[in-house]
Short mmCIF file of C-alpha atoms in Angstrom, two decimals:
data_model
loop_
_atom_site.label_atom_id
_atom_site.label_comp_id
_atom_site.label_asym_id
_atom_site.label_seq_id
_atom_site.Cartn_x
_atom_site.Cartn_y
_atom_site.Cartn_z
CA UNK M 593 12.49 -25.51 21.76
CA UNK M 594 10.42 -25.00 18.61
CA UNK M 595 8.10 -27.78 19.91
CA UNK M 596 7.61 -25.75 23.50
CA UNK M 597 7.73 -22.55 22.15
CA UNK M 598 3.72 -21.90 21.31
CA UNK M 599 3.17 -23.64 24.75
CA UNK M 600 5.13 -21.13 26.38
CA UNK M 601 3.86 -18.23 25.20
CA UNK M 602 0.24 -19.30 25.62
CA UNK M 603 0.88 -20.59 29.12
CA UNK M 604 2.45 -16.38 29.76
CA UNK M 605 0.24 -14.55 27.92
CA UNK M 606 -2.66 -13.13 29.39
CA UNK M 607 -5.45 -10.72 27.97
CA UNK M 608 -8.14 -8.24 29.32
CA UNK M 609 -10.81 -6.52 27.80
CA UNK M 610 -12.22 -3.48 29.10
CA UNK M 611 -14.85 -1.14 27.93
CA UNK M 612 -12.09 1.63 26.75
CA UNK M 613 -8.92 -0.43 26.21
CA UNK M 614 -6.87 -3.73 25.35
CA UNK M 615 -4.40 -4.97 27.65
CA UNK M 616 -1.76 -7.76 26.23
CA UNK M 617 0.30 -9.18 29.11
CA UNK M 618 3.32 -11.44 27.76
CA UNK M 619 6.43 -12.24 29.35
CA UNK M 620 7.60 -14.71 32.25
CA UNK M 621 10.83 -13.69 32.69
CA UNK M 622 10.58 -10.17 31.16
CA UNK M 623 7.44 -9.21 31.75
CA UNK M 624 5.98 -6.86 29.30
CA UNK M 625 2.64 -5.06 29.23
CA UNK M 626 0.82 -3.35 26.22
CA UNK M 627 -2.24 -1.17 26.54
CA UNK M 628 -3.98 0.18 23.27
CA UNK M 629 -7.46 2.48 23.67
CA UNK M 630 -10.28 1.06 21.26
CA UNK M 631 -10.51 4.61 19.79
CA UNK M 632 -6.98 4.75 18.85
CA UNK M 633 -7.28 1.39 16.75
CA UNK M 634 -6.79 2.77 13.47
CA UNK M 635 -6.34 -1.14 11.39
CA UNK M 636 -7.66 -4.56 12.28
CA UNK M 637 -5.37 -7.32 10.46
CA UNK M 638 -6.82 -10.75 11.13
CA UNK M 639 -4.80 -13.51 9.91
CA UNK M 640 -5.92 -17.35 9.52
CA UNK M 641 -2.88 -19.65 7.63
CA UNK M 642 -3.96 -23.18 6.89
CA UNK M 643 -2.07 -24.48 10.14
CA UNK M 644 -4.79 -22.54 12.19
CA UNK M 645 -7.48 -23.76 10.43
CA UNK M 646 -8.41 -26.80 12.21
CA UNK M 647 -8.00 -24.82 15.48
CA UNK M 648 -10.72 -22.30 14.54
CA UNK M 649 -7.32 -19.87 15.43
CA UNK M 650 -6.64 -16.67 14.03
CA UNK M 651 -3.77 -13.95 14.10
CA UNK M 652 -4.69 -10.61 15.17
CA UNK M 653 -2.90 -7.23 14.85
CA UNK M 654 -4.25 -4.02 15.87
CA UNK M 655 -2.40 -1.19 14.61
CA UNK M 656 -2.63 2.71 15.08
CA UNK M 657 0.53 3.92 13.44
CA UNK M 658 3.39 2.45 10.94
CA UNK M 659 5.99 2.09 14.17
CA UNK M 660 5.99 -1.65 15.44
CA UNK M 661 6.00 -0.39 18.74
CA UNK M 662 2.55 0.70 18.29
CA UNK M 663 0.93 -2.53 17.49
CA UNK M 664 -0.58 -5.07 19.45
CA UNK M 665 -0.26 -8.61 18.43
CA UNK M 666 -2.92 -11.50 19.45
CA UNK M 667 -0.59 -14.71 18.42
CA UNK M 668 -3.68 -17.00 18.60
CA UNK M 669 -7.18 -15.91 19.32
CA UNK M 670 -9.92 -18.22 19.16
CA UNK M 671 -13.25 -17.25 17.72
CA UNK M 672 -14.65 -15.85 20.84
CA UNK M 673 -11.99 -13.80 20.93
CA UNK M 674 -11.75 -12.81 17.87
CA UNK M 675 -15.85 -11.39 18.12
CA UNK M 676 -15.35 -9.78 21.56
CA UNK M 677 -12.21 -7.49 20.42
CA UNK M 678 -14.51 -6.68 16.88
CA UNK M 679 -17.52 -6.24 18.70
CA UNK M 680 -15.55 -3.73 21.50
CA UNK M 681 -13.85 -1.98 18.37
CA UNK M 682 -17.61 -1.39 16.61
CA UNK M 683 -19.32 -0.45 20.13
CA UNK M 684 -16.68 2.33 20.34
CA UNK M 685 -17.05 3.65 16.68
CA UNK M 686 -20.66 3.70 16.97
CA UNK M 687 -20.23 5.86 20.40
CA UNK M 688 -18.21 8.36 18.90
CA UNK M 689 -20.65 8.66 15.65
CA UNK M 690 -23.64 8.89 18.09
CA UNK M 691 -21.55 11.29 20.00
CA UNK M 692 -20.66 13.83 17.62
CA UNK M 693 -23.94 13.28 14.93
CA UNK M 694 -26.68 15.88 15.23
CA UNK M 695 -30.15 14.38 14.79
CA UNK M 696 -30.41 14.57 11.17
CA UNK M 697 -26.85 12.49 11.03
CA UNK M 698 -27.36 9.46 13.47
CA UNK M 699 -30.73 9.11 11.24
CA UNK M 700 -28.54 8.93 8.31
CA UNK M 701 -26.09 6.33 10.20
CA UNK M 702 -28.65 4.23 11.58
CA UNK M 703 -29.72 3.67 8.07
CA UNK M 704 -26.13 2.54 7.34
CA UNK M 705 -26.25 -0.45 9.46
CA UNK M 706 -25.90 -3.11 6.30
CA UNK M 707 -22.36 -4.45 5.01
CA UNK M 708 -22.32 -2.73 1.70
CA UNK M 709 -20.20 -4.92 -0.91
CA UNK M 710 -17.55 -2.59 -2.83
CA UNK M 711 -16.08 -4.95 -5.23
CA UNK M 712 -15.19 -8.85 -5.74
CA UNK M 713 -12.57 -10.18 -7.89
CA UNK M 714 -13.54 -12.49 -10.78
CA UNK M 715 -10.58 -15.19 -11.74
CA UNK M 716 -9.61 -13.24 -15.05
CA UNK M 717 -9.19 -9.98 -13.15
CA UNK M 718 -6.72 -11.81 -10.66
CA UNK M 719 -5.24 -13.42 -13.95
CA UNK M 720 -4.70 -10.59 -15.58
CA UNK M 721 -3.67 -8.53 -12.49
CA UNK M 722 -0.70 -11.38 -11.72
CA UNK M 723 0.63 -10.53 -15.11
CA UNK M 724 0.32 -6.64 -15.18
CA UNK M 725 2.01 -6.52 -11.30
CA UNK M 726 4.86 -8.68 -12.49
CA UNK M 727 3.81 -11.19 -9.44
CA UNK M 728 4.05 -14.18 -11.31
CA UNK M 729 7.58 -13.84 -11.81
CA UNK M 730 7.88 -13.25 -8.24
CA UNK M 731 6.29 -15.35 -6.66
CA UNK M 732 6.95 -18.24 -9.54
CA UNK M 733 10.76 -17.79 -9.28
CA UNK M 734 10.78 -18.30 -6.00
CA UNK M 735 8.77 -21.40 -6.32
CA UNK M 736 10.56 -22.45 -9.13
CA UNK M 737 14.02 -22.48 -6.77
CA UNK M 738 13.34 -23.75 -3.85
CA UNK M 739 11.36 -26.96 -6.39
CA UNK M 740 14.69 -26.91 -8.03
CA UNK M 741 16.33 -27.19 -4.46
CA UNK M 742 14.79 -29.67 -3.32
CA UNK M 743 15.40 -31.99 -6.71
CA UNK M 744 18.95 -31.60 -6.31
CA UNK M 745 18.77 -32.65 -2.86
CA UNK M 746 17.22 -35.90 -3.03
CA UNK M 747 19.20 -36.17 -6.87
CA UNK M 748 16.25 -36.59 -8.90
CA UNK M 749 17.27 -33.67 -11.49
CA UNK M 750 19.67 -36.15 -12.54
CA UNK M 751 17.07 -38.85 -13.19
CA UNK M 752 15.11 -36.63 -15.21
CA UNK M 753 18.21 -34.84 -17.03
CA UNK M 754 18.61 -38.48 -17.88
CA UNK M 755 14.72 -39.23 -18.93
CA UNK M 756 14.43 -36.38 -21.21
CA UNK M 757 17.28 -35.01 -23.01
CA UNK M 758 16.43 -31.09 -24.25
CA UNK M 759 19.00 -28.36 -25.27
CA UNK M 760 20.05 -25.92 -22.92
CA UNK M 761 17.79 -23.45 -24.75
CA UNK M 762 14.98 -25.56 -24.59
CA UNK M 763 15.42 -26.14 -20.72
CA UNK M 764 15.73 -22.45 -20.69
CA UNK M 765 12.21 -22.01 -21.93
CA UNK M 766 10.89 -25.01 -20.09
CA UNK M 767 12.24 -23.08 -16.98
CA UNK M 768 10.45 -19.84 -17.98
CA UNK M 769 7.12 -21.60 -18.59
CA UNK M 770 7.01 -23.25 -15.56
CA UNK M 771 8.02 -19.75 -13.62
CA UNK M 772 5.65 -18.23 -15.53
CA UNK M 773 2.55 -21.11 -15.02
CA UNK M 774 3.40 -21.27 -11.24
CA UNK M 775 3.51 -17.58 -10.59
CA UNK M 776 0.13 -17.19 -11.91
CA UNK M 777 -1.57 -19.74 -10.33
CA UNK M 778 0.01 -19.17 -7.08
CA UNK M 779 -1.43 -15.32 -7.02
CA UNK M 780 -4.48 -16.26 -8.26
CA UNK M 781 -4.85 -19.29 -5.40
CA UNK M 782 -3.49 -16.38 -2.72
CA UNK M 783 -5.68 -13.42 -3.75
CA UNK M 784 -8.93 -15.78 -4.58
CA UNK M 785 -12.41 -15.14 -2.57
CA UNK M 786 -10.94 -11.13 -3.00
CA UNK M 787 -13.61 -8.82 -1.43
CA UNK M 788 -14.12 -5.11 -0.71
CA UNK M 789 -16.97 -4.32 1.67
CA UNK M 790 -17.97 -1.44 3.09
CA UNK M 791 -19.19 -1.53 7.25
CA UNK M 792 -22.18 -0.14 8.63
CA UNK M 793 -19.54 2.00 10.59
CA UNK M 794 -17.56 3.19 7.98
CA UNK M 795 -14.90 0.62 8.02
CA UNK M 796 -13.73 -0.60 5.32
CA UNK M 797 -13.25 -4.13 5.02
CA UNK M 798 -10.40 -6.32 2.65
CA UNK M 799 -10.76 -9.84 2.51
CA UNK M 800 -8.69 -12.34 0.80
CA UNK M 801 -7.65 -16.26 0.50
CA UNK M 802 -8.04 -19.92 0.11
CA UNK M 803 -7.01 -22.16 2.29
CA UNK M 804 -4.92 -18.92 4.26
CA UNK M 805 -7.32 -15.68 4.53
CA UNK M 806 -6.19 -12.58 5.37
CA UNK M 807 -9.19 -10.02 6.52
CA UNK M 808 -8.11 -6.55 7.16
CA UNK M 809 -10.29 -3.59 8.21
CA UNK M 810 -9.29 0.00 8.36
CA UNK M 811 -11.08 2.63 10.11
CA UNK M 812 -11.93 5.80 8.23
CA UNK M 813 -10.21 7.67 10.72
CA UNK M 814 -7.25 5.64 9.83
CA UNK M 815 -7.42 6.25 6.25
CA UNK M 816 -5.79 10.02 4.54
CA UNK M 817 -5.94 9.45 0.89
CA UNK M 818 -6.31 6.88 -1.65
CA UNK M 819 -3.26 6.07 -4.36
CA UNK M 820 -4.17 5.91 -8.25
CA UNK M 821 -1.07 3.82 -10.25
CA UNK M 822 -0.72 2.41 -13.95
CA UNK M 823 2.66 1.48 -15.40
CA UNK M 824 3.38 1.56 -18.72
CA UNK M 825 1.53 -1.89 -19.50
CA UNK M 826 -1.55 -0.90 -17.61
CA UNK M 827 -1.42 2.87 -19.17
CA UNK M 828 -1.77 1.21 -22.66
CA UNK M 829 -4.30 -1.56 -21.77
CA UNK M 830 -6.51 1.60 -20.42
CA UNK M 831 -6.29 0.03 -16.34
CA UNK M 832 -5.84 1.40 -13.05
CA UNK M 833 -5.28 0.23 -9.70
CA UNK M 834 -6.34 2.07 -6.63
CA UNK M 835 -4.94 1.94 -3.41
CA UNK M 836 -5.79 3.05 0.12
CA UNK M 837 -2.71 5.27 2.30
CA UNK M 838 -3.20 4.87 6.06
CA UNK M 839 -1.59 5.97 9.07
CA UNK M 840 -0.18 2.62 9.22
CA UNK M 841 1.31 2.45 5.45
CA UNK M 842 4.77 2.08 6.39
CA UNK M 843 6.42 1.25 3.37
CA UNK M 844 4.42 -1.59 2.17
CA UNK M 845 2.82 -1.35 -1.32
CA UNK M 846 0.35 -4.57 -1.20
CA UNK M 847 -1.09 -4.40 2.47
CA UNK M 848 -4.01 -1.55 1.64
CA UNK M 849 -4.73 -2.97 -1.60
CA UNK M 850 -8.39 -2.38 -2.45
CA UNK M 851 -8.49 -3.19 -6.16
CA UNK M 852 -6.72 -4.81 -8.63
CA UNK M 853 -6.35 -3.54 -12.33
CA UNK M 854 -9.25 -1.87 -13.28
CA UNK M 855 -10.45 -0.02 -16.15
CA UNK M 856 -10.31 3.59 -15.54
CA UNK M 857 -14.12 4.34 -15.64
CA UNK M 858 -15.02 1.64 -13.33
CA UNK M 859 -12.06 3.33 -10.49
CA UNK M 860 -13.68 7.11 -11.57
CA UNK M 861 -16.97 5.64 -9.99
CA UNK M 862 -16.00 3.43 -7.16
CA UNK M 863 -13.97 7.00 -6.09
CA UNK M 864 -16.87 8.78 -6.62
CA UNK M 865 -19.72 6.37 -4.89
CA UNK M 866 -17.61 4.29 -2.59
CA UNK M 867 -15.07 6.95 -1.34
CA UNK M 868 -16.67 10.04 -1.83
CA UNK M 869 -14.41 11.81 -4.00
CA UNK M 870 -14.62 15.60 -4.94
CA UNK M 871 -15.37 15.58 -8.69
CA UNK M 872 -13.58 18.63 -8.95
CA UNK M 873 -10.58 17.05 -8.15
CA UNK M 874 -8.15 15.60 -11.75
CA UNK M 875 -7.65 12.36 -11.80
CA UNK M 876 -5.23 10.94 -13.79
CA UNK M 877 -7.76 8.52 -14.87
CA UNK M 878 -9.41 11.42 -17.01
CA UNK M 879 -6.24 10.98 -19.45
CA UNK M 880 -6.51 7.92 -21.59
CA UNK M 881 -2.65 6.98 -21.18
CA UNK M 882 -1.42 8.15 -24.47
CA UNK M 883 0.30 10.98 -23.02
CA UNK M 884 1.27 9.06 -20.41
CA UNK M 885 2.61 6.42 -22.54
CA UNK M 886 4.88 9.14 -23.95
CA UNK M 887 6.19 10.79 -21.26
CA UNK M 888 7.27 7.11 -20.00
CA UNK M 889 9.11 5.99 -23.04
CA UNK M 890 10.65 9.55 -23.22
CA UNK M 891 11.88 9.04 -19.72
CA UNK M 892 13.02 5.59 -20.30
CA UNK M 893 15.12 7.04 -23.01
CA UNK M 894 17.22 9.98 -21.27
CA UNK M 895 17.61 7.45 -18.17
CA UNK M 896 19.20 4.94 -21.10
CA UNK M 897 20.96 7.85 -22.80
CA UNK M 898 23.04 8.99 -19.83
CA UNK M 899 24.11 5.15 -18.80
CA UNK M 900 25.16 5.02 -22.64
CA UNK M 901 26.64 8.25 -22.65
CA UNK M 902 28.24 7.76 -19.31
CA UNK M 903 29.38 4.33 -20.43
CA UNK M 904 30.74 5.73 -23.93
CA UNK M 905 32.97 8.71 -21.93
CA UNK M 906 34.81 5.75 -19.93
CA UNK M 907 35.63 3.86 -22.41
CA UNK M 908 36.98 6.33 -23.82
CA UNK M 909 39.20 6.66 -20.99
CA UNK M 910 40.31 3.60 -20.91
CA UNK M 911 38.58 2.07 -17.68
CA UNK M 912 37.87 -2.09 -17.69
CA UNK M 913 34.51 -2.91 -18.69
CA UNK M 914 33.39 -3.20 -14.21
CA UNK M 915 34.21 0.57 -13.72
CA UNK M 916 32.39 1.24 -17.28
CA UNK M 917 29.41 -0.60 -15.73
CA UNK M 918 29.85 1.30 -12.63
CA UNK M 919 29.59 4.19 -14.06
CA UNK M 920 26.67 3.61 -16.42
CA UNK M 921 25.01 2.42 -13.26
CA UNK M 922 25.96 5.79 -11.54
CA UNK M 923 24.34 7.77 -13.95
CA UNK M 924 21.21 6.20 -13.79
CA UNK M 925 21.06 6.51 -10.19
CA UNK M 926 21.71 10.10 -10.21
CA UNK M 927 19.40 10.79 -12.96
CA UNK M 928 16.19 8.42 -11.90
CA UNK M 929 15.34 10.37 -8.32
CA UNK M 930 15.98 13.92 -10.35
CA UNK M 931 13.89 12.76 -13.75
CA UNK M 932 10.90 11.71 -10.54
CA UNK M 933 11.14 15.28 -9.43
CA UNK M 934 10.95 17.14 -12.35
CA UNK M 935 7.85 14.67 -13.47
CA UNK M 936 6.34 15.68 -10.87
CA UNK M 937 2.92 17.90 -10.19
CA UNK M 938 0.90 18.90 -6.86
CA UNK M 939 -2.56 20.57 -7.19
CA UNK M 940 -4.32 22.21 -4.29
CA UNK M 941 -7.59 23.37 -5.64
CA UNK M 942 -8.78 26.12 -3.29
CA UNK M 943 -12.49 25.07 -2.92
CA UNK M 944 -11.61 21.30 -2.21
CA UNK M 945 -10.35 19.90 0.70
CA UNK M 946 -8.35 17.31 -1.78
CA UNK M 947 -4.74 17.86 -2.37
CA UNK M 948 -3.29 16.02 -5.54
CA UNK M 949 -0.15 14.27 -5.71
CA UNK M 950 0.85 12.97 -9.39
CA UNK M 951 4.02 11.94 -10.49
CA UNK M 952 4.47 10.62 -14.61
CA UNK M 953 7.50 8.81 -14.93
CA UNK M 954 7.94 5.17 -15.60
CA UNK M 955 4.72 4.92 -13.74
CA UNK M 956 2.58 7.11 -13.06
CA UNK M 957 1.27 7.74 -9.12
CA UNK M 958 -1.09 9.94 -8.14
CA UNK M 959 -1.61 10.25 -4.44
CA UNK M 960 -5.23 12.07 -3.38
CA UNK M 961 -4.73 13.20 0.36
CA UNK M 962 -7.17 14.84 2.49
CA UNK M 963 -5.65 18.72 3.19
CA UNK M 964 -5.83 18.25 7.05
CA UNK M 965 -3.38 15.02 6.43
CA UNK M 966 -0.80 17.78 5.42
CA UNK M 967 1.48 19.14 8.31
CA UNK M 968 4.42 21.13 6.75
CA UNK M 969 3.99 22.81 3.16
CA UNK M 970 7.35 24.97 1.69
CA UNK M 971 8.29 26.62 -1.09
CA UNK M 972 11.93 26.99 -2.15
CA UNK M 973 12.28 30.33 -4.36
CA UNK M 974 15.17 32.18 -6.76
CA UNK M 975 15.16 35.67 -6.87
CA UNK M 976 11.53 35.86 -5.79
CA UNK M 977 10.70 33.25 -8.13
CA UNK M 978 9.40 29.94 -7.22
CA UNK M 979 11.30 26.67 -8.17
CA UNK M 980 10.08 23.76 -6.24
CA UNK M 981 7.16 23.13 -3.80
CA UNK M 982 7.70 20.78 -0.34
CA UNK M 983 4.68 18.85 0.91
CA UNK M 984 5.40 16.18 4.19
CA UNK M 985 2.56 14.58 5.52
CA UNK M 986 2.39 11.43 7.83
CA UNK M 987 1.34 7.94 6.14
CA UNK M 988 3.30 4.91 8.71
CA UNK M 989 6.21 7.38 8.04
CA UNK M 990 7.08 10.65 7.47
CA UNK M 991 6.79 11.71 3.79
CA UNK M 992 7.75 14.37 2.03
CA UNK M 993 6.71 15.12 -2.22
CA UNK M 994 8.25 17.46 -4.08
CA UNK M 995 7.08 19.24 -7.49
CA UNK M 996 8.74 21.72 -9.79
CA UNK M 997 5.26 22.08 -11.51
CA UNK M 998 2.74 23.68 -9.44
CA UNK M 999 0.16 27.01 -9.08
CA UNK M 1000 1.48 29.68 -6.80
CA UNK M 1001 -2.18 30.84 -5.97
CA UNK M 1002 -3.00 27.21 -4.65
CA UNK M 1003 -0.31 26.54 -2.24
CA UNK M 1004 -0.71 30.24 -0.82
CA UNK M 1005 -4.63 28.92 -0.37
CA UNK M 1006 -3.59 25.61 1.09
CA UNK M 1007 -0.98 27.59 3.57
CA UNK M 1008 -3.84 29.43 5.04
CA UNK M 1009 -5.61 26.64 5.14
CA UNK M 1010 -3.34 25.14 7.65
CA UNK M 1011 -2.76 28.17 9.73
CA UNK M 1012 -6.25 28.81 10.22
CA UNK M 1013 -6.22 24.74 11.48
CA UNK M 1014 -3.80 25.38 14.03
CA UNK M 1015 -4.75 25.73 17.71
CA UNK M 1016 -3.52 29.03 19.64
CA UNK M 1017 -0.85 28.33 21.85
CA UNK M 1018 -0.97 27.65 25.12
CA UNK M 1019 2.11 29.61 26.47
CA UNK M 1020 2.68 33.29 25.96
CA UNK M 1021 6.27 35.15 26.16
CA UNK M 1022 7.03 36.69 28.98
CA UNK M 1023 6.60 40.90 29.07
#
């Protein structure tokens, strides 16, 4: 079956291109039919593993939303293909820029007809950035297990626990070297050749891998805001990464990676030149860490305090050691999502069209949205007073931040903002 399977659903899979939409027709039993207009592409994923290689084969995925239901998959397009849905994708962006540009504009966007390289990775960035993400203990673990795995299947573990005799200590740091050598290697052979580019149409362009590349393209249409982050080890070592949020960013942290860890001042500009970034708008960039560094170790210490203090009240009951774990466990889950809250800060300057999302705990995120990505905005209040601000927005899933720390003034400015956005309605009340 595994054998027949590709056969199968090449044999039942048909695909037409027209000049406004993609039609996927799989099925031979159940028949099913997908249809996806080229403007509502929002993300191009293009896939090649090192099977497909030799077959000049790629995987395609064209996304508009976080839902799977919204995506169309190409299993295995060929290179011709692979340029007739890119070229149909470009064709349309290029309509809809000539379409809504005024002269002065399309002179400025036929000027902009050049790939426009962003950023490559050098070897000790993707170095460093294995260690800083914690990949390399990820990724090396697993490797690590399923090498041990296979030893004891085929009993050679024994041979070599025979060869060479070591302490368990010693085979305990053996084990941790080897995690540690393969995780880093393995990152740095997935994430090699890494590339940001810029389109002539806007699009913005990630490219990444050896002997399996991954090229993904997201349409600026597609893209809301852009996601600053720096844990504790990056906030010393004065690096930031920078992320993109799409309409498709459901949940997944390393699919709209632009850059790895970066000194601050190098993200300030490539916000500034590459993205287009308000200056007025703080970035938490602008803070050297120390502070930062701070708050996080102050954190980490009240989240430790109530597990000890939590811990020290049961024992003092007289629960077994599980149900004083439990409990020390408890408290750290009850106190983690509030300490995020109360670490938490939205600013809405009134003469941007930036809204800024920054949260300083463990690690500090700072999300920069655009203010028409915003849909519902509330503000919970005590006796007239305000306590807490409620911002939801759509980014592959509903979202929703929420800040104790923010300006009255702005949100009432943003709030406007959003009525004045809104259509009139369509349907009036009956006299």
């Amino acid at each position: 079956m595994l054998a027949l399977e590709p056969a199968w659903r090449w044999a039942f899979t048909r695909i037409t291109l027209t000049p406004t939409h993609l039609i996927v027709r799989t099925g031979a039993v159940h028949r099913r039919e997908q249809t996806l207009a080229w403007t509502d592409v929002g993300t191009v994923d293009s896939r090649q593993p090192w099977a497909f290689v030799p077959w000049r084969l790629r995987a395609m995925t064209l996304s508009q939303a976080g839902d799977e239901r919204t995506k169309v998959s190409l299993w295995a397009a060929d290179d011709a293909l692979h340029h007739d849905v890119t070229a149909s994708i470009h064709r349309t962006v290029h309509a809809a820029q000539r379409a809504v540009s005024d002269g002065h504009t399309e002179a400025v966007g036929d000027a902009k007809t050049e790939d426009l390289l962003l950023y490559r990775a050098r070897i000790g960035q993707l170095l460093l950035a294995s260690v800083v993400y914690g990949q390399f203990a990820l990724i090396g673990g697993g490797a690590a297990m399923a090498f041990s795995e296979w030893l004891q299947t085929f009993s050679v573990d024994k041979v070599i626990a025979g060869w060479i005799r070591l302490t368990p200590a010693a085979w305990a740091f053996v084990l941790i070297g080897v995690i540690g050598t393969l995780g880093v290697l393995l990152t740095v052979f997935r994430y090699a050749n890494f590339e940001v580019r810029r389109a002539g149409d806007g699009r913005l362009v990630i490219s990444y891998g050896l002997l399996s590349t991954h090229v993904r393209s997201v349409s600026p249409q597609a893209t809301i805001g852009v996601v600053l982050q720096r844990n504790i080890v990056e906030t010393a070592l004065g690096r930031v990464r920078l992320s993109l949020l799409t309409t498709d960013s459901a949940a997944q942290a390393g699919t709209n990676l632009v850059l790895p860890s970066l000194p601050r001042r190098s993200v300030e500009r490539l916000l500034h030149e590459a993205f287009g970034e308000d200056p007025s708008t703080p970035l938490l960039t602008a803070d050297r860490g120390f502070r930062a560094v701070g708050t996080g170790v102050a954190v980490l210490a009240s989240i430790s305090a109530a597990a000890v203090l939590a811990g020290w009240t049961t024992s003092g009951w007289g629960w077994s050691p599980a149900l004083i774990l439990a409990a020390g466990g408890f408290a750290i889950a009850l106190v983690w999502p509030a300490s995020r809250v109360l670490c938490s800060r939205l600013h809405a300057n009134p003469e941007s069209d930036r809204v800024a999302l920054l949260i300083s705990h463990l690690v500090q995120r700072q999300t920069i949205l655009s203010a028409g990505a915003v849909h519902v905005i509330a503000t919970t209040r005590f006796l007239s007073h305000p306590l807490l601000v409620c911002l939801s927005y759509y980014a592959g899933m509903p979202r929703t931040f929420r800040a104790p720390l923010f300006s009255v003034r702005e949100v009432d400015a943003l709030s406007t903002r959003m009525v004045r956005g809104v259509p009139p309605p369509r349907t009036r009340r009956r006299p």
